[in-house]
Amino acid sequence: MTKQDFKAMSKDDLRAYVLAHRDDDDAIRELFSRRSPNPVIYTTNDPEEIREILRKKIAGEI
């Protein structure tokens, strides 16, 4: 089997590859290394507020 060039893959392509090859540790490491260094952290426990955040995220507003 030829070695894939994970750094050249788009994030979507790499994600699809990892889903199809869950035992490929190198691919998983590359995918994890591409995570956002500044993720949004939500600090609420209110279910209604969480629903509103999810609705906005799904709608592409955030």
C-alpha atoms as one frame of an Amber mdcrd trajectory, in Angstrom:
protein
   0.000   0.000   0.000   1.355   3.444  -0.886   1.725   6.059   1.817  -0.789
   8.910   1.586   0.421  12.526   1.668  -1.818  13.730   4.489  -0.354  17.250
   4.555  -1.452  17.766   0.936  -5.035  16.633   1.616  -7.795  19.102   2.355
  -9.283  18.840   5.843 -12.496  17.358   4.410 -10.566  14.763   2.380  -8.421
  13.879   5.371 -11.489  13.519   7.578 -13.100  11.189   5.022  -9.873   9.174
   4.837  -9.713   8.854   8.641 -13.333   7.715   8.775 -12.548   5.016   6.208
  -9.171   4.073   7.774  -9.698   4.409  11.516  -6.551   2.444  12.327  -4.185
   4.828  10.482  -2.537   6.657  13.387  -0.535   9.004  11.135  -3.714  10.243
   9.442  -5.455  10.721  12.783  -2.474  12.666  14.158  -2.471  14.947  11.104
  -6.222  15.563  11.402  -5.928  16.367  15.114  -3.010  18.708  14.448  -5.289
  20.824  12.241  -7.793  21.627  14.972  -8.471  25.258  15.705  -5.953  26.712
  18.157  -8.630  29.128  19.385 -11.853  27.138  19.682 -15.051  28.786  20.852
 -15.720  27.775  24.459 -19.312  27.985  25.628 -19.767  28.418  29.380 -23.499
  27.915  29.798 -25.457  25.050  31.294 -28.858  26.504  30.405 -30.589  24.078
  27.982 -32.488  26.871  26.225 -29.311  28.847  25.647 -27.579  25.725  24.319
 -30.478  25.108  21.898 -30.170  28.698  20.650 -26.403  28.337  20.154 -26.918
  25.089  18.221 -29.687  26.652  16.111 -27.393  29.546  15.176 -24.493  27.193
  14.426 -26.664  25.017  12.169 -28.028  28.111  10.421 -24.472  29.304   9.803
 -24.893  32.446  11.872 -21.835  31.638  14.013
